[in-house]
Coordinates of C-alpha atoms and ligand atoms in Angstrom, one line a residue:
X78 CA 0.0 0.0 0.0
X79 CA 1.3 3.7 -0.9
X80 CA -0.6 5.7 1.3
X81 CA -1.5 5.3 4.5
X82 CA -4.7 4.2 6.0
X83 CA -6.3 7.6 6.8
X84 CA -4.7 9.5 4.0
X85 CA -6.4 12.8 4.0
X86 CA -7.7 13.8 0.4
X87 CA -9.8 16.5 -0.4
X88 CA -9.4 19.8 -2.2
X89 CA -9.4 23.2 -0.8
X90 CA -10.8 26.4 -1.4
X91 CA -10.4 30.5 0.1
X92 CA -13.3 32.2 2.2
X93 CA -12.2 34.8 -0.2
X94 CA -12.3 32.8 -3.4
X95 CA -15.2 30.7 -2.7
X96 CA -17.7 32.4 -0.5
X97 CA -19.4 35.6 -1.7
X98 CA -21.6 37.6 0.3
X99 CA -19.0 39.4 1.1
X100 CA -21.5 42.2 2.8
X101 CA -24.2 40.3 5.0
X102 CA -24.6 38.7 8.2
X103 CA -22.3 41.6 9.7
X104 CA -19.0 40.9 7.6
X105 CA -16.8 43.6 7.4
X106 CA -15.0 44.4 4.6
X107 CA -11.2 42.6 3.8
X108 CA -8.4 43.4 1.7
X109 CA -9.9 40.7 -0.6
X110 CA -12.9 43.0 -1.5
X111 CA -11.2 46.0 -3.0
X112 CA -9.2 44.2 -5.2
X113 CA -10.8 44.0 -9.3
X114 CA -10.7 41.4 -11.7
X115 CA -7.6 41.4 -14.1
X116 CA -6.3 38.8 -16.6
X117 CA -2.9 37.2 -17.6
X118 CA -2.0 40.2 -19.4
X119 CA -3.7 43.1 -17.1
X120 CA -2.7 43.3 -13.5
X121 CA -5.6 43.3 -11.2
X122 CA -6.6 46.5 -9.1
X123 CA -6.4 47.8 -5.6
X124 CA -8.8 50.5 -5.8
X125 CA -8.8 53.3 -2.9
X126 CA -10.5 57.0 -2.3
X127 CA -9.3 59.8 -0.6
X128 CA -11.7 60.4 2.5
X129 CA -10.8 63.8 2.7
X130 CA -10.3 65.4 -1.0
X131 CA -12.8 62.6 -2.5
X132 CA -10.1 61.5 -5.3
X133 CA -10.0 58.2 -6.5
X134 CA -7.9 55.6 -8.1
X135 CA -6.2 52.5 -8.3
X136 CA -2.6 50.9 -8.3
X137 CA -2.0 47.5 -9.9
X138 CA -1.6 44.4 -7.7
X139 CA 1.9 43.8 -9.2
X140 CA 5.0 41.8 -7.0
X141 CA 7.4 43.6 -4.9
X142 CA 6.9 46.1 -2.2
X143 CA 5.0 49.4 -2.9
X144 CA 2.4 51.8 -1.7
X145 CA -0.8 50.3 -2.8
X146 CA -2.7 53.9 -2.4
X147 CA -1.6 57.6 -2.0
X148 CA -0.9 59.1 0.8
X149 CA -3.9 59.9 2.7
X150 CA -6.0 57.7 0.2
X151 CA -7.5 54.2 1.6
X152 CA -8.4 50.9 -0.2
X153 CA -12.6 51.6 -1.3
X154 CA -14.7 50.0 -2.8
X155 CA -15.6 52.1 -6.2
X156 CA -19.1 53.0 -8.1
X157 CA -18.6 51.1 -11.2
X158 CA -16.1 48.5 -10.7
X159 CA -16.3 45.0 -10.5
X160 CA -14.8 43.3 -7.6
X161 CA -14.9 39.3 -7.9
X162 CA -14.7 38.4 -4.1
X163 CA -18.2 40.1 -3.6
X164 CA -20.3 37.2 -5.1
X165 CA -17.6 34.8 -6.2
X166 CA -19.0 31.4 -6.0
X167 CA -21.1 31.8 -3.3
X168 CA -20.4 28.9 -1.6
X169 CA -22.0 30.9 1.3
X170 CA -25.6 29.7 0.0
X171 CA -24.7 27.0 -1.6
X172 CA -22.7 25.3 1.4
X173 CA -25.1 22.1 1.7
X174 CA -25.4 21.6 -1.9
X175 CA -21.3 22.0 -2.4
X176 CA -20.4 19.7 0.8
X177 CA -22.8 17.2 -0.3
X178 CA -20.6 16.8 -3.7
X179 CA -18.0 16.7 -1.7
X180 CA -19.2 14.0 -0.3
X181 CA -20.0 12.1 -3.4
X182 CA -16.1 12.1 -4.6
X183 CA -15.3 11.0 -1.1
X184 CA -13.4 13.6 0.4
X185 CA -11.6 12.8 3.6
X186 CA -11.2 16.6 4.2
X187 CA -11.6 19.9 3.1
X188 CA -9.5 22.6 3.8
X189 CA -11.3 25.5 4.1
X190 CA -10.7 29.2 5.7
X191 CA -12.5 31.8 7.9
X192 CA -13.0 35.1 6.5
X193 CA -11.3 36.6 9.2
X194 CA -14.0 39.8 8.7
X195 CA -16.8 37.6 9.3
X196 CA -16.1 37.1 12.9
X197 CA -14.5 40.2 13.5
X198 CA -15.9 42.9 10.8
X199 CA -13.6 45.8 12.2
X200 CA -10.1 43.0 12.9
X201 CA -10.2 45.4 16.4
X202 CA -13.7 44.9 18.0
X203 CA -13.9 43.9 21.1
X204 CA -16.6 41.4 20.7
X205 CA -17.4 38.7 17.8
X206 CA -19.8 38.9 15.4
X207 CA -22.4 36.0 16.3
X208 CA -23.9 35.6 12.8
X209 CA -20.5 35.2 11.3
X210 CA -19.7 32.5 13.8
X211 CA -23.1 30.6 13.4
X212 CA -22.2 30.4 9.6
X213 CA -19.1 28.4 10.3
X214 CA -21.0 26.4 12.6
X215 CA -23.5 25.3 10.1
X216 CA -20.8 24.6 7.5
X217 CA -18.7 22.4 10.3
X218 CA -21.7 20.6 11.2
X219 CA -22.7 19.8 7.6
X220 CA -19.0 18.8 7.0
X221 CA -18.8 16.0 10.5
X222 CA -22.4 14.7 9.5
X223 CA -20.5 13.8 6.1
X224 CA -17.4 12.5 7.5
X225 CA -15.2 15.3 6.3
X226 CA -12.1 16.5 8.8
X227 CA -12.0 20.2 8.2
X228 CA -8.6 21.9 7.8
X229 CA -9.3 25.7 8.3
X230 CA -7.0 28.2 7.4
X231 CA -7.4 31.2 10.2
X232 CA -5.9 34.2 7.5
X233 CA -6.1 33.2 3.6
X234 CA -5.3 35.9 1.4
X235 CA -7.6 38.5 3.5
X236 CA -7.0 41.0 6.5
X237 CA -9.9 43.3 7.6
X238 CA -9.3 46.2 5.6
X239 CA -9.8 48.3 8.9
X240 CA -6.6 46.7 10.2
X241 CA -5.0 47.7 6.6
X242 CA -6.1 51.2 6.9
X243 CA -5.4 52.0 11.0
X244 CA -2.5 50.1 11.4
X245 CA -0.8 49.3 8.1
X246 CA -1.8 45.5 8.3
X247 CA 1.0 42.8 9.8
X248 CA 3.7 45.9 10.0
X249 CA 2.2 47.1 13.6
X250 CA 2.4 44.6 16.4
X251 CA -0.6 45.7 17.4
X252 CA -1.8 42.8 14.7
X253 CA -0.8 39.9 17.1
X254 CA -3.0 40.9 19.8
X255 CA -6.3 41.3 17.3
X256 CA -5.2 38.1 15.4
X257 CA -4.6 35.9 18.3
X258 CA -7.4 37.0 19.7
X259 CA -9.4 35.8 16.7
X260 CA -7.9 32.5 17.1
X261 CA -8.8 32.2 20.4
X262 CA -12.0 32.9 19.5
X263 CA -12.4 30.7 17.0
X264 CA -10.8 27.9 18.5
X265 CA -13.1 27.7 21.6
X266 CA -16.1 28.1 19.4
X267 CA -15.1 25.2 17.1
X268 CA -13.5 23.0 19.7
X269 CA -14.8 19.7 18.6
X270 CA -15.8 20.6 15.9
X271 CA -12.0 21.3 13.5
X272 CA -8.9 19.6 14.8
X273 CA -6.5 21.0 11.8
X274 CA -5.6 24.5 11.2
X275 CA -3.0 26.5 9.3
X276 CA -2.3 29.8 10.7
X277 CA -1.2 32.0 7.7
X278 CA -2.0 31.0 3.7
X279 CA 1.2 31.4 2.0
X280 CA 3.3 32.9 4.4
X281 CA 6.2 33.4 2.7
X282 CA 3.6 36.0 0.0
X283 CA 4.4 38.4 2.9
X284 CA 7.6 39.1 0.0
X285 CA 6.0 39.3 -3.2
X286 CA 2.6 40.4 -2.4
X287 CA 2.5 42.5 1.0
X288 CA -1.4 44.0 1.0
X289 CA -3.3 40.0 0.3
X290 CA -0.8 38.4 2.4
X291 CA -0.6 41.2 5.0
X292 CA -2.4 44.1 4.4
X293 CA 0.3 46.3 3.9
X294 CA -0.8 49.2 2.6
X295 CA 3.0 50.7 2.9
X296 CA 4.8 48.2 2.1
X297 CA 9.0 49.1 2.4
X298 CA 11.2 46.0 2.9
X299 CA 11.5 47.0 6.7
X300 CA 7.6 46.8 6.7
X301 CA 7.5 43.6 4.6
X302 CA 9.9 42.4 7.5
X303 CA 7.8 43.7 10.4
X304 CA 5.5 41.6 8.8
X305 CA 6.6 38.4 8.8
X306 CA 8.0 39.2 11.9
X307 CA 4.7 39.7 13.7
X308 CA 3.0 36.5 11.8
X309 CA 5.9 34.6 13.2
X310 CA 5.3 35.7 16.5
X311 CA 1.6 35.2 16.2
X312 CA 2.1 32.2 15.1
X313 CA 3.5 30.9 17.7
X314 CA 1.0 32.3 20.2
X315 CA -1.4 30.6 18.4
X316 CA 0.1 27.3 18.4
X317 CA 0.6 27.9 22.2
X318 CA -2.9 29.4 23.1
X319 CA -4.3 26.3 20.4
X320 CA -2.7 23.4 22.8
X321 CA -4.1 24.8 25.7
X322 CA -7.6 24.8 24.4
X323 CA -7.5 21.1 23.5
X324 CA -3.8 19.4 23.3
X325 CA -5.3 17.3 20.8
X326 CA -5.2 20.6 18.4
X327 CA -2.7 19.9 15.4
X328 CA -1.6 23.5 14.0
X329 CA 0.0 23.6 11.2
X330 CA 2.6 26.2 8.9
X331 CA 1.9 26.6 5.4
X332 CA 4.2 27.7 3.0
X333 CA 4.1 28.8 -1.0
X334 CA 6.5 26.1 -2.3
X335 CA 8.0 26.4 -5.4
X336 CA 11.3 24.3 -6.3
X337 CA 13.9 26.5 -8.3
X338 CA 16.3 25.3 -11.0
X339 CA 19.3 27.1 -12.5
X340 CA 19.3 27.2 -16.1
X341 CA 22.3 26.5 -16.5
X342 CA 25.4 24.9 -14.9
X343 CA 27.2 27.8 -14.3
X344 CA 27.9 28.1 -10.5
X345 CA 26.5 31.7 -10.7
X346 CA 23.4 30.2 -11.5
X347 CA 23.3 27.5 -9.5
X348 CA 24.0 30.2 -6.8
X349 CA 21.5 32.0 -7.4
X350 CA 19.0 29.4 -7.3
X351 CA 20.2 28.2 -3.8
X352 CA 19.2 32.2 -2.8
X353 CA 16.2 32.1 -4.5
X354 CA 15.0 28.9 -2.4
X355 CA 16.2 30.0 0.6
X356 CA 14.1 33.4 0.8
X357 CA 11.2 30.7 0.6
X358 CA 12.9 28.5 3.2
X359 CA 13.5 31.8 5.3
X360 CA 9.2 31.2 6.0
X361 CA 9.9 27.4 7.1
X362 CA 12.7 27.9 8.8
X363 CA 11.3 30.2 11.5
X364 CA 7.7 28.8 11.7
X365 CA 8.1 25.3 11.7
X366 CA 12.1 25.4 12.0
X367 CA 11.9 28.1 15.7
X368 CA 14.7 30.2 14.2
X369 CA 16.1 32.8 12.0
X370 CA 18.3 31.7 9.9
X371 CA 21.7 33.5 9.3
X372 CA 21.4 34.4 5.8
X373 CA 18.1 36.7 6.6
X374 CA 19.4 38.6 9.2
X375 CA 22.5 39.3 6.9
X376 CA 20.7 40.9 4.5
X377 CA 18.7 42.9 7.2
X378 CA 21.6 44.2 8.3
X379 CA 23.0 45.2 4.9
X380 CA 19.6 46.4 3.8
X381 CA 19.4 48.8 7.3
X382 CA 16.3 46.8 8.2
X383 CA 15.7 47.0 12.1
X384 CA 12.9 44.8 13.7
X385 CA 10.5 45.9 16.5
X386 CA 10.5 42.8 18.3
X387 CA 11.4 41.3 22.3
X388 CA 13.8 38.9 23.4
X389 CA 10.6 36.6 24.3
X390 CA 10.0 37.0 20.8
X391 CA 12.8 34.5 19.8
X392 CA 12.0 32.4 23.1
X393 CA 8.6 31.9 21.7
X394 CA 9.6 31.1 18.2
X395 CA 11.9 28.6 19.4
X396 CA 9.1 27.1 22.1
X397 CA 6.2 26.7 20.0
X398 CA 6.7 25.8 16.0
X399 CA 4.4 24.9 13.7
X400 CA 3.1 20.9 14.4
X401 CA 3.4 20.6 11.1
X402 CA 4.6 22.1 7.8
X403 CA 1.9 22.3 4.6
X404 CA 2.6 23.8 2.0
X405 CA 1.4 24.3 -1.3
X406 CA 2.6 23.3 -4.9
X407 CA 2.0 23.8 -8.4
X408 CA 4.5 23.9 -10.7
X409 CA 8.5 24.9 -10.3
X410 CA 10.6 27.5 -11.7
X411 CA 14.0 28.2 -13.3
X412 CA 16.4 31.4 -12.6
X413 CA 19.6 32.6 -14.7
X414 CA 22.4 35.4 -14.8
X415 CA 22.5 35.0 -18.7
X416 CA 19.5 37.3 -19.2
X417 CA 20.0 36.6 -23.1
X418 CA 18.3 33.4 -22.3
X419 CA 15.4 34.9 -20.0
X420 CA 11.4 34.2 -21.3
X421 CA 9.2 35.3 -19.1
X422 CA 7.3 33.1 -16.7
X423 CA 3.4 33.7 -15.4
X424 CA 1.6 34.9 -12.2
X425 CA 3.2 34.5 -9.1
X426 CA 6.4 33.0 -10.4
X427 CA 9.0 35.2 -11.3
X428 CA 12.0 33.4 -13.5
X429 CA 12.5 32.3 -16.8
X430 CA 11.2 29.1 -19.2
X431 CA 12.0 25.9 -18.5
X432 CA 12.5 24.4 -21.8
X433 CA 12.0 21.0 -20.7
X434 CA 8.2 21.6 -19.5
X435 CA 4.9 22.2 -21.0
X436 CA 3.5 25.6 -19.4
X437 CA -0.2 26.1 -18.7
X438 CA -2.1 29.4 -20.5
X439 CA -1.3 31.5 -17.5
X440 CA 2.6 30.2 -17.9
X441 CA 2.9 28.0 -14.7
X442 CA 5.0 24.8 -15.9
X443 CA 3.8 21.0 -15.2
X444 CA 6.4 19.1 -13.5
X445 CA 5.9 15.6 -12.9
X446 CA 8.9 15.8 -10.4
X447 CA 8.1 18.7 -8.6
X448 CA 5.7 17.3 -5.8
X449 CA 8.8 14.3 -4.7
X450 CA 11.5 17.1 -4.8
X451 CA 9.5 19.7 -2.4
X452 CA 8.8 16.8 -0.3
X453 CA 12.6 15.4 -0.3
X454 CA 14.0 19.2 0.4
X455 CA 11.5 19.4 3.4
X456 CA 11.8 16.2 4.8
X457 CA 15.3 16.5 5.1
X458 CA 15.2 20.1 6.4
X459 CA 12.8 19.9 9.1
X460 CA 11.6 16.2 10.0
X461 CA 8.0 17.1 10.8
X462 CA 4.8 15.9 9.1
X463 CA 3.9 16.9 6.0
X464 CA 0.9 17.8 4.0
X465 CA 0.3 19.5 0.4
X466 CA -2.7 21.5 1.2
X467 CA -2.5 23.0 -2.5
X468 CA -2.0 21.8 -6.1
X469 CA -3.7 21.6 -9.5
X470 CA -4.4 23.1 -13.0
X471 CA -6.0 25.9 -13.7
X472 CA -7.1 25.5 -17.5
X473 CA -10.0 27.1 -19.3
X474 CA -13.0 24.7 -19.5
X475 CA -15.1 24.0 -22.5
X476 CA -18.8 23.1 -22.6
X477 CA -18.7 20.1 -25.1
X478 CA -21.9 18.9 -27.5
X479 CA -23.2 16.5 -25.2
X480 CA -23.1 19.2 -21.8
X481 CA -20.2 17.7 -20.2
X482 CA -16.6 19.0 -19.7
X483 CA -14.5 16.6 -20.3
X484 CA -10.9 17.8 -18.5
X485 CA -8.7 15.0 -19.6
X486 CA -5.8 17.9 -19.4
X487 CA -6.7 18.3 -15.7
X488 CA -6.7 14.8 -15.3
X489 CA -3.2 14.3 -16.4
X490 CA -1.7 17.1 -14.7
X491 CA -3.0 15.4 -11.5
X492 CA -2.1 11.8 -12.7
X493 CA 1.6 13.2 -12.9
X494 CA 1.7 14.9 -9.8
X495 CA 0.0 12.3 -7.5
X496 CA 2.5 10.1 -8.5
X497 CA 5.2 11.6 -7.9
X498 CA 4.0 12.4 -4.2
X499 CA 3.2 8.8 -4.2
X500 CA 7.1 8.2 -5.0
X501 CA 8.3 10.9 -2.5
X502 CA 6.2 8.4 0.5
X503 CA 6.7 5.0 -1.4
X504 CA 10.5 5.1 -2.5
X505 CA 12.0 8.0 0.1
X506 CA 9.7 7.7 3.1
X507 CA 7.8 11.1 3.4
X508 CA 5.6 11.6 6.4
X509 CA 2.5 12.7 4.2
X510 CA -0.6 13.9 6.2
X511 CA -3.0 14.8 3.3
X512 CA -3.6 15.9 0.2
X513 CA -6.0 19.1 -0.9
X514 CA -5.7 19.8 -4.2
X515 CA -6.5 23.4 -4.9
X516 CA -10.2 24.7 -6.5
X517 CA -11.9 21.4 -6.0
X518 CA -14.6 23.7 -7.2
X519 CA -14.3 26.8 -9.2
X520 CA -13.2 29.8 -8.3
X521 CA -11.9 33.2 -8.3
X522 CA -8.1 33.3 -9.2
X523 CA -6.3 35.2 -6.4
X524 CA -3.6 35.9 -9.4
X525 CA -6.1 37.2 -11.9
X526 CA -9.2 37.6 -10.2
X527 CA -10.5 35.5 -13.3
X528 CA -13.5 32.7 -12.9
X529 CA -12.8 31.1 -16.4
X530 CA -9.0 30.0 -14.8
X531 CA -10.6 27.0 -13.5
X532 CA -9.3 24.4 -11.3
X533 CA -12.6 22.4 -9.8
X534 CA -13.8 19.0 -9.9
X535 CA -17.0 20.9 -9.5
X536 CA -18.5 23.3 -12.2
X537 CA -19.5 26.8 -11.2
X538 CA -21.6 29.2 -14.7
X539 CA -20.0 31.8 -13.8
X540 CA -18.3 34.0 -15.8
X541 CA -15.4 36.3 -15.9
X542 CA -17.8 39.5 -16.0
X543 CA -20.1 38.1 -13.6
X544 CA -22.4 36.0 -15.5
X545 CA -24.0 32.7 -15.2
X546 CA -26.5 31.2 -13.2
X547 CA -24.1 29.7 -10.1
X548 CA -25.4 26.2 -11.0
X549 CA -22.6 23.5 -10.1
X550 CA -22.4 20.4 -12.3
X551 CA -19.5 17.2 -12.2
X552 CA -16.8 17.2 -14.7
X553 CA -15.0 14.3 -15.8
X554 CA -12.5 15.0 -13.2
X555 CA -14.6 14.5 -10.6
X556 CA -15.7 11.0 -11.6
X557 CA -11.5 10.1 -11.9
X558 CA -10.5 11.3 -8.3
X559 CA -13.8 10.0 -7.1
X560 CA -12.1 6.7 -8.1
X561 CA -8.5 7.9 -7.1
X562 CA -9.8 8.2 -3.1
X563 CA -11.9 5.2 -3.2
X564 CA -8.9 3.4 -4.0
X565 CA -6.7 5.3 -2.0
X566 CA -4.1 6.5 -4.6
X567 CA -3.0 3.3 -6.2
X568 CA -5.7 3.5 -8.9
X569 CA -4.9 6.8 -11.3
X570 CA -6.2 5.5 -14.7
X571 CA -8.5 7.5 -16.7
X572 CA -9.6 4.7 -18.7
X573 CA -13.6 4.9 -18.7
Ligands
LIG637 C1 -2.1 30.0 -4.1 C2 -3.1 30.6 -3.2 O1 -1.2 31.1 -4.4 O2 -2.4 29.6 -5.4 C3 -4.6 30.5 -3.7 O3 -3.0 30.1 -1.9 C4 -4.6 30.7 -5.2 O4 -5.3 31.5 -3.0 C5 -3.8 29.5 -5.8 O5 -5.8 30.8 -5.7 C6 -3.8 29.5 -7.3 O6 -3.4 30.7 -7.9 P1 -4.3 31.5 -8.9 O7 -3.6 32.8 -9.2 O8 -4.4 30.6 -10.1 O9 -5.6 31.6 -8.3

């Protein structure tokens, strides 16, 4: 046998992404909702408004650190712009319907996330928003009575835009008291309910995109740093305040994990890939790892960067790690110094083609090695459990003749990858908790803010401009991993 007995599958989704209704019940708005729809070719948009002169604009959700508003501007939501999060795919009223699919393909668990907003419209009210709360009940309760283990991500991809605006996000400290309050919240509420939780989505985004991972409205390198900082030290609060709530809590790190190759084999760029993986491994290092590691702080010394933080700080780090490291995976990417050679790469990847690789419409690379590599390079870094919490295609999907969609390009992206995570546990021993492969229902792209960049085993009509009737229907796909759980990973054909 491959896996183990009580593999976790599933597929995960965003609160963001997935649930709409992004106004009612009390929800408060997040950095999620002010944020437009763009394309491969057209960066999305951060919209904001000047409270006090009434000017508006936007700036593009690019990568890197900048301002993403004026000075005395604030993120807004503006007359006449489309904003994807606000209806998405409303899984909010479709929960039932949704988790009863779910079901049907046999889903172990489904990773989910709180819309932080929800239970906290404000991020710094004192008390919780009881509608919010009852929602996650109802959507726990209809997950237990199906036999699914919810994972639930606590912050994916959305701050309460009233933190972004008072405080600048995750660059105050003032964040770890609101956020660990929330979790605190949150866990005594759901205690017996959700036994898995991630902390942060995509920590190590705190880099390349500062306002969705963050909130940063400001977002220098010695904020980006603040930022991390704080996370880390929330973190661990959480992971501490978690245990005491119920020991049995498992609290888990996740990570953006992409694997970088040099182009060539010249040591320069073999160097440089070793730097490029170890700004990600930076994120792992101190969350699941409990300490910075040498490189980073050399670099904040050279770049004059000068952390707000305690000596507990470090004590805590060191105390209370992640229980376990998840991480998320779609695709790797290659780096150069001979720029003559440099094609451009898609989304949240930043590097150069990898000649070797077929890349998707929205230029992220299928690697059938990828999945055993990114488990090999953590295994042997940190020795903790493992579990990829995030993989998969996003492909446009065609209606056919006969009302189907049949997504035998989806299929094989998955047949590749599942296997090799089935050779990372059957031929080098990983410790693999789970796998949630990303958009088990469509979508909004947190890259693109598209609907047609589809990932799901489940059909959503919906449309890029907000079109479509929000019916869900199966795709081929769904019939294949149906098939790949029930057999618990060994069967992977698509042969009827
Ligand atoms: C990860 C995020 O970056 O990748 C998800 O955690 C995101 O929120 C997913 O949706 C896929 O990226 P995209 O841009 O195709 O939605």
């Amino acid at each position: 046998m491959s896996f183990k007995n009580g593999f976790l599958w599933g597929g995960a989704t965003a609160a963001n992404q997935v649930e709409g209704a992004y106004n009612e019940d009390g929800k408060g708005l997040s950095t999620a909702d002010v944020i437009t729809a763009g394309t491969y070719e057209t960066p999305r948009h951060i919209t904001w408004r000047n409270p006090k002169t009434g000017e508006t604009g936007y700036s593009e959700m690019t990568i890197g650190g900048t301002r993403v508003a004026p000075k005395g501007a604030q993120p807004a939501i503006l007359e006449g712009e489309y904003y994807p999060s606000h209806i998405a795919s409303d899984f909010y009223h479709h929960y039932k319907e949704d988790i009863a699919l779910m079901a049907e393909m046999g889903f172990k668990t489904y990773r989910m996330s709180i819309n932080w907003s929800r239970i906290f419209p404000n991020g710094d009210d004192s008390e919780p928003n009881e509608a919010g709360l009852e929602f996650y009940d109802h959507v726990f309760d209809e997950l237990n009575k199906n036999g699914i283990e919810p994972l639930v991500t606590l912050s994916h991809y959305e701050t309460p835009l009233n933190l972004a605006i008072q405080y600048n996000g995750w660059a105050s400290r003032k964040l770890i008291d609101f956020y660990v309050n929330y979790a605190k919240t949150v866990f005594n509420r759901y205690n017996g309910k959700v036994k898995y939780w991630l902390t942060f989505n995509e920590i190590n985004c705190m880099d390349m995109m500062p306002f969705i991972a963050g909130g940063l409205i400001d977002s220098s390198l010695q904020n980006r740093a603040q930022g991390a900082h704080n996370q880390f030290v929330a973190s661990a609060l959480t992971v501490k305040a978690g245990h005491e709530i119920n020991p049995d809590f498992q609290i888990g790190q996740m990570l953006a994990y992409s694997q970088v190759y040099a182009l060539t084999p010249d040591p320069a760029d073999q160097l440089k890939a070793i730097q490029q993986m170890d700004d990600t491994l930076f994120y792992s290092d101190v969350q699941t790892g409990g300490h910075y590691p040498n490189s980073r702080l050399k670099m904040y010394e050279r770049e004059g960067v000068k952390l707000d933080d305690r000596p507990e700080d470090y004590e805590l780090l060191a105390k209370y790690p992640a229980d376990f490291l998840s991480f998320s995976c779609y695709t790797s990417n290659v780096v150069t110094t001979h720029k003559d050679q440099a094609e451009g790469a898609g989304n949240f990847q930043i590097g150069v083609k990898n000649p070797y690789l077929k890349a998707s419409s929205w230029g992220w690379a299928t690697d059938p090695y990828v999945l055993r590599i990114a488990l090999k390079t953590l295994t042997n870094r940190y020795h903790k459990p493992l579990w990829i919490v995030e993989n998969g295609l996003g492909a446009v999907d065609e209606i056919a003749a006969d009302g189907k969609i049949h997504d035998d390009y989806r299929i094989e992206y998955l047949q590749q990858n599942i296997k090799s995570m089935r050779d990372a546990v059957t031929i080098d021993g990983a410790d693999l908790m789970g796998y949630t492969s990303w958009g088990c229902i469509d979508l909004v792209s947190a890259g693109t803010g598209e609907m047609k960049k589809r990932y799901g085993y489940i059909y959503v009509d919906r449309n890029n401009d907000g079109s479509g009737t929000l019916d869900r229907s199966r795709k081929d796909s769904f019939y294949w991993y149906k098939k790949v759980i029930s057999t618990n990973g060994e069967d992977l054909s698509n042969n009827e």
